Coordinates of C-alpha atoms and ligand atoms in Angstrom, one line a residue:
Chain W
M1 CA 5.6 60.8 -9.7
A2 CA 7.9 57.9 -8.0
S3 CA 10.6 56.8 -8.9
S4 CA 9.4 53.7 -9.8
S5 CA 7.0 54.6 -12.6
S6 CA 8.3 54.4 -16.3
S7 CA 6.4 58.7 -17.2
S8 CA 8.2 60.0 -14.7
D9 CA 11.2 61.0 -17.4
Q10 CA 8.1 61.0 -20.3
Q11 CA 7.7 64.3 -21.6
S12 CA 4.2 64.0 -23.3
F13 CA 1.4 66.6 -24.3
V14 CA -0.9 65.8 -21.5
T15 CA -0.3 68.5 -19.0
E16 CA 1.2 66.7 -15.0
K17 CA -2.5 66.5 -13.3
P18 CA -4.1 63.7 -15.7
Q19 CA -1.1 61.5 -16.1
E20 CA -0.6 61.3 -12.0
E21 CA -4.2 61.2 -12.1
A22 CA -4.2 58.5 -14.6
Y23 CA -1.0 56.6 -12.4
E24 CA -2.9 56.4 -9.6
E25 CA -6.1 55.2 -11.6
K26 CA -4.1 52.1 -12.7
H27 CA -1.5 51.9 -9.7
V28 CA -4.0 52.7 -6.7
H29 CA -7.7 53.1 -7.6
E30 CA -8.0 49.4 -10.4
V31 CA -6.0 47.6 -7.7
Y32 CA -8.2 48.7 -4.9
Q33 CA -11.1 47.1 -6.8
Q34 CA -9.6 44.3 -8.1
I35 CA -8.4 43.2 -5.0
A36 CA -11.7 44.3 -2.3
S37 CA -13.6 41.6 -1.1
H38 CA -9.7 40.1 -0.3
F39 CA -8.5 42.7 1.5
S40 CA -11.1 42.9 3.2
S41 CA -11.2 39.9 4.8
T42 CA -7.6 41.0 6.2
R43 CA -8.7 44.3 7.5
Y44 CA -11.3 43.6 10.3
K45 CA -9.7 46.3 13.4
A46 CA -8.9 49.1 13.7
W47 CA -5.9 50.5 14.9
P48 CA -5.6 52.0 19.3
V49 CA -4.9 55.3 18.4
V50 CA -7.8 55.4 15.6
K51 CA -9.8 54.2 18.0
R52 CA -8.8 56.5 21.2
F53 CA -9.5 58.8 18.7
L54 CA -13.1 57.9 17.5
T55 CA -13.6 57.1 21.0
E56 CA -13.0 60.2 22.7
L57 CA -15.8 62.5 20.4
T58 CA -18.6 64.1 22.0
P59 CA -22.3 61.8 21.3
G60 CA -23.6 64.3 18.2
A61 CA -20.4 64.8 16.5
I62 CA -21.0 64.7 12.5
G63 CA -17.4 63.4 10.4
L64 CA -16.3 62.2 7.6
D65 CA -14.0 58.9 7.4
V66 CA -11.8 60.2 3.4
G67 CA -10.9 56.7 2.0
C68 CA -13.3 54.5 4.8
G69 CA -11.4 51.7 2.5
N70 CA -14.1 48.4 4.0
G71 CA -15.5 50.4 7.0
K72 CA -13.1 48.7 10.0
C73 CA -13.1 51.9 11.7
L74 CA -16.9 52.7 11.4
P75 CA -17.8 50.3 13.8
V76 CA -15.9 52.4 17.6
N77 CA -18.1 54.2 17.8
Q78 CA -22.0 54.4 17.3
N79 CA -23.1 57.6 19.3
V80 CA -21.3 60.3 16.4
F81 CA -22.7 60.2 12.5
I82 CA -20.0 59.3 9.9
V83 CA -20.5 60.1 6.0
A84 CA -17.4 57.5 4.9
S85 CA -16.3 57.7 1.2
D86 CA -13.9 55.6 -0.7
R87 CA -13.2 55.6 -4.5
S88 CA -13.0 52.2 -4.8
E89 CA -17.1 51.5 -4.9
N90 CA -16.6 47.7 -4.3
L91 CA -15.1 48.7 -1.1
A92 CA -18.1 51.5 -0.6
R93 CA -20.7 48.5 -0.9
I94 CA -18.7 46.2 1.9
A95 CA -18.5 49.7 3.7
A96 CA -22.3 50.5 4.1
N97 CA -23.5 47.7 6.1
H98 CA -22.0 49.8 9.1
Q99 CA -24.7 51.4 10.6
P100 CA -25.6 54.2 11.8
H101 CA -23.2 55.6 9.1
S102 CA -23.7 56.7 5.6
V103 CA -20.6 55.6 2.6
I104 CA -20.6 57.3 -0.5
V105 CA -18.3 56.8 -3.9
A106 CA -15.9 60.2 -4.0
D107 CA -12.1 61.2 -4.6
I108 CA -10.4 62.9 -1.3
L109 CA -8.8 65.7 -4.0
N110 CA -12.5 66.8 -4.6
L111 CA -14.7 65.3 -1.5
P112 CA -18.6 66.5 -1.7
H113 CA -18.9 68.7 1.7
P114 CA -19.6 72.0 2.6
D115 CA -16.7 74.0 3.0
S116 CA -16.0 74.8 7.7
F117 CA -18.4 72.6 9.3
F118 CA -17.5 69.2 10.2
D119 CA -16.7 68.5 14.1
F120 CA -14.0 65.5 13.0
A121 CA -12.0 63.6 9.7
I122 CA -10.1 60.6 9.7
S123 CA -8.5 59.6 6.6
I124 CA -6.4 56.1 7.9
A125 CA -3.7 54.6 5.6
V126 CA -5.2 56.9 2.3
I127 CA -2.5 59.9 1.9
H128 CA 0.2 57.4 1.4
H129 CA -1.2 56.5 -1.9
L130 CA -1.2 60.0 -3.7
S131 CA 2.0 59.9 -5.8
T132 CA 3.7 63.8 -5.8
P133 CA 4.3 65.9 -2.9
D134 CA 1.9 68.1 -3.9
R135 CA -1.2 65.9 -4.2
R136 CA -0.4 64.6 -0.3
I137 CA -0.7 68.5 0.6
Q138 CA -4.0 69.1 -1.7
A139 CA -6.0 66.0 -0.3
I140 CA -5.0 67.4 3.1
R141 CA -5.9 70.8 2.0
E142 CA -9.3 69.4 1.0
I143 CA -10.2 68.0 4.3
L144 CA -9.2 70.8 6.8
R145 CA -11.5 72.8 4.6
A146 CA -14.8 70.7 5.2
L147 CA -13.8 71.4 9.2
K148 CA -15.5 73.4 11.3
P149 CA -12.3 76.2 12.2
A150 CA -12.2 77.2 15.4
T151 CA -14.4 80.4 17.5
V152 CA -14.3 82.0 20.8
E153 CA -16.4 79.1 22.6
A154 CA -15.3 75.6 20.7
P155 CA -12.4 74.3 19.4
G156 CA -12.2 73.9 16.1
G157 CA -12.9 69.7 14.0
K158 CA -9.6 67.6 13.8
V159 CA -8.4 65.0 11.9
L160 CA -6.5 62.0 12.4
L161 CA -4.0 61.5 9.6
Y162 CA -2.5 58.0 9.3
V163 CA 0.3 57.2 7.0
W164 CA 2.8 54.4 6.3
A165 CA 6.5 54.9 7.6
L166 CA 9.4 54.3 5.5
E167 CA 11.4 53.0 9.8
Q168 CA 9.6 50.0 9.9
K169 CA 13.2 47.8 10.3
T170 CA 11.0 44.8 12.4
S171 CA 7.8 44.9 9.9
R172 CA 7.9 42.0 7.3
R173 CA 8.8 44.5 4.5
G174 CA 12.2 45.5 6.4
W175 CA 11.8 49.4 4.8
D176 CA 14.2 51.1 7.8
K177 CA 15.4 55.0 7.1
G178 CA 17.5 56.4 3.6
D179 CA 15.5 53.5 1.7
Q180 CA 13.6 54.9 -1.3
Q181 CA 10.0 56.4 -0.2
D182 CA 7.8 55.7 -3.5
V183 CA 7.8 51.6 -3.7
M184 CA 5.4 49.1 -5.4
V185 CA 4.1 47.1 -2.9
P186 CA 2.3 43.6 -4.2
W187 CA -0.6 42.1 -3.0
V188 CA -1.0 38.7 -3.1
M189 CA -4.5 37.4 -3.3
T190 CA -4.6 33.5 -2.3
S191 CA -7.0 32.5 -1.3
N192 CA -10.6 33.1 -2.5
P193 CA -9.3 33.1 -6.7
P194 CA -12.0 34.6 -8.8
K195 CA -13.7 32.0 -10.4
N196 CA -12.4 31.9 -14.1
A197 CA -8.8 32.9 -12.6
P198 CA -6.2 29.5 -13.3
S199 CA -6.5 27.5 -10.4
D200 CA -3.6 27.5 -8.0
Q201 CA -2.0 30.5 -9.4
P202 CA -2.4 33.0 -6.6
K203 CA -2.6 36.4 -7.9
V204 CA -0.3 40.0 -7.6
F205 CA -1.1 43.2 -7.4
H206 CA 0.6 45.8 -7.1
R207 CA 0.2 48.5 -4.8
Y208 CA 1.4 52.6 -5.6
Y209 CA 3.0 53.8 -1.5
H210 CA 4.6 57.0 -0.8
L211 CA 6.4 55.5 2.5
Y212 CA 6.5 58.8 4.7
E213 CA 9.3 59.9 6.7
A214 CA 10.1 60.8 9.9
N215 CA 8.3 64.4 10.7
E216 CA 7.4 64.5 7.3
L217 CA 3.5 64.2 7.5
E218 CA 3.7 66.9 10.3
R219 CA 6.0 69.4 7.2
D220 CA 3.0 67.6 4.5
I221 CA -0.2 69.6 7.3
T222 CA 2.2 72.8 8.0
K223 CA 2.1 73.3 3.8
A224 CA -1.5 72.5 3.9
G225 CA -2.4 75.1 6.3
G226 CA -2.7 72.9 9.1
R227 CA -1.3 73.0 12.8
V228 CA -0.5 69.2 14.4
L229 CA -2.2 69.2 18.0
E230 CA -0.3 65.8 19.0
S231 CA 1.5 62.9 16.9
G232 CA 3.5 59.7 16.6
Y233 CA 4.0 56.6 16.1
E234 CA 2.1 53.3 16.1
K235 CA 3.7 49.7 15.1
D236 CA 4.9 50.6 10.9
N237 CA 2.8 53.8 10.8
W238 CA 3.0 58.2 11.2
W239 CA 0.2 59.5 12.7
A240 CA -0.9 62.4 13.6
I241 CA -3.9 64.9 14.8
A242 CA -4.6 68.3 12.9
T243 CA -6.6 71.5 13.1
R244 CA -7.2 74.4 11.1
Chain C
M1 CA -28.2 57.0 0.6
K2 CA -29.7 57.7 4.1
L3 CA -31.4 60.9 3.8
I4 CA -29.6 62.1 6.3
T5 CA -26.0 61.9 3.9
A6 CA -27.6 65.0 1.6
N7 CA -27.3 67.3 4.3
F8 CA -24.0 67.1 4.8
L9 CA -23.5 66.5 1.3
T10 CA -22.7 69.4 -1.8
C11 CA -21.6 69.7 -5.0
A12 CA -17.4 68.0 -5.9
V13 CA -17.1 70.7 -8.1
K14 CA -14.6 73.0 -6.6
G15 CA -16.1 75.9 -8.2
C16 CA -19.7 75.5 -7.0
K17 CA -18.7 75.7 -2.8
A18 CA -19.4 79.4 -2.6
S19 CA -22.8 79.1 -4.2
P20 CA -25.0 78.6 -2.3
A21 CA -27.3 76.7 -4.9
S22 CA -24.7 74.2 -4.5
F23 CA -26.3 73.5 -1.3
P24 CA -28.8 71.2 -0.5
L25 CA -28.1 69.1 -3.6
H26 CA -31.5 68.0 -5.7
F27 CA -32.9 64.4 -6.0
R28 CA -34.1 63.9 -9.0
D29 CA -35.8 60.3 -10.4
A30 CA -35.2 59.2 -6.6
E31 CA -36.3 55.5 -6.2
L32 CA -37.2 55.5 -2.0
E33 CA -37.1 52.1 0.1
L34 CA -37.4 52.2 4.1
Q35 CA -34.8 50.3 6.2
E36 CA -35.5 49.8 10.1
L37 CA -33.0 50.5 12.1
D38 CA -33.0 50.2 16.1
F39 CA -34.7 53.5 17.5
Q40 CA -32.0 55.2 19.6
P41 CA -33.6 58.3 21.1
D42 CA -30.3 60.0 21.9
F43 CA -28.5 59.3 19.0
I44 CA -31.4 61.7 16.8
R45 CA -31.7 63.8 19.9
N46 CA -27.7 64.9 19.7
I47 CA -27.4 65.0 15.9
V48 CA -30.5 67.2 15.2
P49 CA -28.4 70.3 16.5
R50 CA -26.2 70.1 14.1
I51 CA -29.2 69.4 11.0
D52 CA -29.7 72.6 8.6
W53 CA -33.7 72.7 8.7
H54 CA -34.6 74.5 5.8
A55 CA -32.3 72.0 3.9
L56 CA -33.7 69.1 4.9
Q57 CA -37.4 70.3 4.5
I58 CA -36.2 71.2 0.8
M59 CA -35.2 68.2 0.5
A60 CA -38.8 66.4 2.5
N61 CA -40.7 68.5 -0.4
E62 CA -38.6 67.4 -3.1
L63 CA -39.4 63.5 -2.3
G64 CA -42.5 64.2 -1.5
F65 CA -43.2 63.9 1.9
P66 CA -45.6 65.4 4.3
K67 CA -44.8 68.6 5.4
I68 CA -41.6 68.1 8.0
L69 CA -41.8 70.7 11.3
D70 CA -41.0 74.0 10.5
K71 CA -38.6 74.9 13.1
K72 CA -36.0 72.5 13.8
P73 CA -36.9 70.9 17.1
E74 CA -35.4 72.0 20.1
G75 CA -35.2 71.6 24.0
D76 CA -38.8 70.1 25.3
E77 CA -38.7 68.9 21.8
L78 CA -36.1 66.5 21.2
K79 CA -37.9 64.8 24.8
D80 CA -41.4 64.1 22.2
E81 CA -40.4 60.5 21.3
Q82 CA -43.1 61.1 18.5
I83 CA -41.1 63.7 17.6
L84 CA -37.5 61.8 17.8
K85 CA -39.5 58.8 15.9
E86 CA -40.3 60.4 12.7
L87 CA -37.4 62.0 12.7
H88 CA -35.6 58.7 12.9
R89 CA -37.5 57.6 10.2
L90 CA -37.2 60.4 8.3
L91 CA -33.5 60.8 8.3
L92 CA -32.1 57.2 8.8
E93 CA -34.6 54.5 7.6
T94 CA -35.3 56.7 4.3
H95 CA -33.4 55.4 1.9
I96 CA -32.6 56.7 -1.7
N97 CA -32.1 53.5 -3.6
E98 CA -31.3 54.5 -7.6
G99 CA -31.5 58.7 -8.4
K100 CA -29.8 61.4 -9.2
L101 CA -28.7 64.4 -6.7
T102 CA -28.0 67.6 -9.1
C103 CA -26.1 70.7 -8.6
G104 CA -28.3 74.0 -8.7
N105 CA -25.1 75.8 -10.1
C106 CA -23.7 74.1 -12.3
G107 CA -26.2 71.6 -12.8
H108 CA -24.1 69.1 -12.4
E109 CA -25.5 65.4 -11.6
Y110 CA -24.5 62.8 -9.3
L111 CA -26.1 59.0 -10.2
I112 CA -27.1 57.1 -7.3
K113 CA -26.7 53.7 -7.6
E114 CA -28.3 50.6 -5.1
G115 CA -27.8 52.8 -2.0
I116 CA -24.7 53.8 -3.7
A117 CA -24.0 57.6 -4.8
N118 CA -21.0 58.2 -6.5
F119 CA -18.9 61.3 -6.4
L120 CA -16.2 61.0 -8.9
L121 CA -16.1 64.4 -10.8
P122 CA -15.4 63.3 -15.0
S123 CA -12.2 64.9 -16.0
H124 CA -13.1 68.2 -17.8
L125 CA -15.2 69.1 -14.1
V126 CA -12.1 68.3 -12.1
Ligands
ZN1 ZN1 -21.9 72.2 -9.6

């Protein structure tokens, strides 16, 4: 649990799991429901590594975009078919406009997809929202489960994971190695406030993030039973391509 | 939700995935709509090999469509524009706007609302 959480030292009657779920519900899911359209207007382009990964896919490949947000990765390749999913119904509705793909509401830890089927998956800026190491590893395991395993004739399905880096001292946030990894990040909604909001007061929402340090994403993938094929750093983020 | 989507969905409950009864999910009270989309023959040709034909037959039947081909088209059949056009209509232009998808193993019902299916589980099923 994040050290910034007030509930981390509380002993309660509920088991650990619902408590973590409730934490993410409040500090991740509800926030995205609230900020969906504003968030969407600021996220309009896929990052270079994501673009390359999607562009190089074989036409006709079937894949997943887990935690698709507003669907900004969906326009990159229209020769593949993507079943995109998000926890936020508001974001899923925005993402649903991208043809020829399809969008559903689902939880990364309980994906409604068959085992061992998909040619590829992406999960961009998602697993850093899960609030314990165990849940982040479970999320990776759940995506790997859905990927096609390698056979003698063909390589297996591949997933591209992308997470926010702790090492980003040149960014606006300025975090760096040695800083606290579990943080609450404000989202300031300045334009287009809801009609009933007080005028001129920017609304501030806080989202929970786990900032990944160097090699941590690769470690989590290995713990989830995956094999890292390639990894790197791109503009304040760590990324890795993995297979089963 | 495009009909093709259901070919890549199963029950979100972990214990159901190993059961053949969890795939395909079954449509109930489905309200359909045809939404036109540009016909891309290559796209259909490329994705057909990845379609579970038996599951598609079951779904088309449950939704009350005329019988689809007995066997998945392959080879020269995939050059037949008529076949490709029909598949384009069925897979990509046929949308399920309202209704339910139910699991044949555990019986859980997933709601489809305004074209979006929701697979979030109640806490007792997680
Ligand atoms: Zn089930």
